[in-house]
């Protein structure tokens, strides 16, 4: 294969996406160092997570660029382009979460989000998906509320079941 043909075979979309990821990560790291520190800030100051996430984005972006330069772009077959049902299931998941989180609370809303997204990716077991989504959401809830001390919404049903005096 001559160099002109090899250059045309590269996955340009992967190179562009990798470049955007790497640039976003670099800006995040750069801006993290603009955060002022207090004398009491030790190892885990306000810069830690932006630097870790930005560094991860840079690594991910560079890896994506390398992959795009090494592999040829694949043309999707006609059947793969028309997976609209799955896209619609996944697209419906976020509005469903937004509608459910107030009255239902975090755990049921996230369980529904998980189940709808799983359905969009081809799962045909809604009961299992709801159960698994409920379990994962409950673990996240416990981690945030008891581990980090951050409150997540319990939902309107909680107010009816456990009214405050």
Coordinates of C-alpha atoms in Angstrom, one line a residue:
X1 CA 0.0 0.0 0.0
X2 CA 1.5 3.4 -0.9
X3 CA 1.5 6.3 1.6
X4 CA -1.3 8.2 -0.2
X5 CA -3.6 5.2 0.0
X6 CA -2.6 4.5 3.6
X7 CA -3.4 8.1 4.6
X8 CA -6.8 7.9 3.0
X9 CA -7.5 4.7 5.0
X10 CA -7.1 6.3 8.4
X11 CA -10.1 6.8 10.6
X12 CA -10.4 10.6 10.5
X13 CA -13.4 10.7 12.9
X14 CA -11.4 8.9 15.6
X15 CA -8.5 11.3 15.1
X16 CA -10.8 14.3 15.4
X17 CA -12.6 12.9 18.5
X18 CA -9.3 12.0 20.1
X19 CA -8.0 15.5 19.5
X20 CA -11.1 17.0 21.1
X21 CA -10.8 14.7 24.1
X22 CA -7.1 15.5 24.5
X23 CA -7.6 19.2 24.1
X24 CA -10.5 19.2 26.6
X25 CA -8.4 17.3 29.1
X26 CA -5.4 19.6 28.7
X27 CA -7.7 22.7 29.2
X28 CA -9.1 21.0 32.3
X29 CA -5.7 20.4 33.8
X30 CA -4.5 23.9 32.9
X31 CA -7.6 25.5 34.5
X32 CA -7.2 23.2 37.6
X33 CA -3.9 24.9 38.3
X34 CA -5.7 28.3 38.3
X35 CA -7.7 27.2 41.4
X36 CA -6.3 29.0 44.4
X37 CA -5.3 26.8 47.4
X38 CA -5.6 27.5 51.0
X39 CA -2.7 26.8 53.4
X40 CA -4.8 24.1 54.9
X41 CA -5.2 22.2 51.6
X42 CA -3.1 19.1 51.7
X43 CA -2.8 16.2 49.1
X44 CA -6.6 16.2 48.4
X45 CA -7.2 19.8 47.6
X46 CA -9.6 21.3 45.1
X47 CA -7.2 20.6 42.2
X48 CA -7.0 16.8 42.6
X49 CA -10.1 15.6 40.8
X50 CA -9.9 18.1 37.9
X51 CA -6.3 17.1 37.3
X52 CA -7.1 13.4 37.5
X53 CA -10.0 13.6 35.2
X54 CA -8.2 16.0 32.8
X55 CA -5.2 13.6 32.7
X56 CA -7.5 10.7 32.0
X57 CA -9.1 12.6 29.1
X58 CA -5.6 13.4 27.7
X59 CA -4.6 9.7 27.9
X60 CA -7.9 8.6 26.4
X61 CA -7.6 11.2 23.6
X62 CA -4.1 10.3 22.7
X63 CA -5.0 6.6 22.7
X64 CA -8.0 7.3 20.4
X65 CA -5.8 9.3 18.0
X66 CA -3.2 6.5 17.9
X67 CA -6.0 4.0 17.2
X68 CA -7.4 6.2 14.4
X69 CA -4.0 6.6 12.8
X70 CA -3.5 2.8 12.9
X71 CA -6.8 1.6 11.7
X72 CA -8.9 2.3 8.6
X73 CA -12.3 3.8 8.9
X74 CA -15.0 1.1 8.7
X75 CA -18.1 1.8 6.6
X76 CA -21.2 0.8 8.5
X77 CA -23.5 -1.6 6.6
X78 CA -27.0 -0.3 5.7
X79 CA -28.6 -2.4 8.5
X80 CA -26.5 -0.8 11.2
X81 CA -27.4 2.7 10.3
X82 CA -31.1 2.0 10.9
X83 CA -31.1 1.1 14.6
X84 CA -33.5 3.8 15.4
X85 CA -35.5 1.9 18.0
X86 CA -32.5 1.4 20.2
X87 CA -31.6 5.1 19.9
X88 CA -35.2 6.1 20.8
X89 CA -35.1 3.9 23.9
X90 CA -31.8 5.4 25.1
X91 CA -33.0 9.0 24.2
X92 CA -36.2 8.4 26.2
X93 CA -34.3 7.4 29.3
X94 CA -33.1 10.8 30.3
X95 CA -36.5 12.6 30.1
X96 CA -38.0 9.6 32.0
X97 CA -35.4 10.2 34.7
X98 CA -36.2 13.9 34.9
X99 CA -39.9 13.2 35.2
X100 CA -39.5 10.4 37.8
X101 CA -36.9 11.8 40.1
X102 CA -39.2 14.3 41.8
X103 CA -42.1 12.0 42.7
X104 CA -40.2 8.7 42.7
X105 CA -36.8 9.7 44.1
X106 CA -33.3 8.8 43.1
X107 CA -33.3 5.0 43.3
X108 CA -36.5 4.3 41.3
X109 CA -35.6 6.9 38.7
X110 CA -32.1 5.6 38.2
X111 CA -33.4 2.0 38.0
X112 CA -35.8 3.1 35.2
X113 CA -32.9 4.9 33.5
X114 CA -30.8 1.7 33.6
X115 CA -33.7 -0.5 32.4
X116 CA -34.5 1.9 29.5
X117 CA -30.9 2.1 28.4
X118 CA -30.4 -1.6 28.6
X119 CA -33.5 -2.0 26.4
X120 CA -32.0 0.4 23.9
X121 CA -28.9 -1.8 23.8
X122 CA -31.0 -4.9 23.1
X123 CA -31.9 -6.4 26.4
X124 CA -35.2 -8.3 26.5
X125 CA -35.4 -8.8 30.2
X126 CA -37.0 -5.7 31.8
X127 CA -37.6 -7.3 35.2
X128 CA -33.9 -8.3 35.5
X129 CA -32.8 -4.9 34.2
X130 CA -35.1 -3.0 36.7
X131 CA -33.7 -5.2 39.6
X132 CA -30.1 -4.7 38.6
X133 CA -30.7 -0.9 38.1
X134 CA -32.4 -0.8 41.5
X135 CA -29.4 -2.5 43.1
X136 CA -26.8 -0.3 41.5
X137 CA -28.8 2.9 42.2
X138 CA -29.2 1.8 45.9
X139 CA -25.4 1.3 46.1
X140 CA -24.8 4.7 44.6
X141 CA -27.4 6.2 47.0
X142 CA -25.7 4.6 50.0
X143 CA -22.3 5.8 48.8
X144 CA -23.4 9.4 48.4
X145 CA -25.6 9.7 51.5
X146 CA -23.5 7.8 54.0
X147 CA -20.0 7.9 52.4
X148 CA -19.9 11.5 51.2
X149 CA -22.7 13.0 53.3
X150 CA -24.6 14.3 50.2
X151 CA -28.3 14.1 50.1
X152 CA -30.0 12.6 47.0
X153 CA -33.8 13.0 46.5
X154 CA -36.0 10.5 48.2
X155 CA -39.1 11.4 46.3
X156 CA -42.6 12.5 47.2
X157 CA -43.6 9.0 48.2
X158 CA -41.2 9.2 51.1
X159 CA -43.0 12.3 52.4
X160 CA -46.4 10.5 52.3
X161 CA -45.0 7.3 53.9
X162 CA -43.0 9.1 56.6
X163 CA -44.5 12.5 57.3
X164 CA -42.5 14.8 59.6
X165 CA -44.2 15.9 62.8

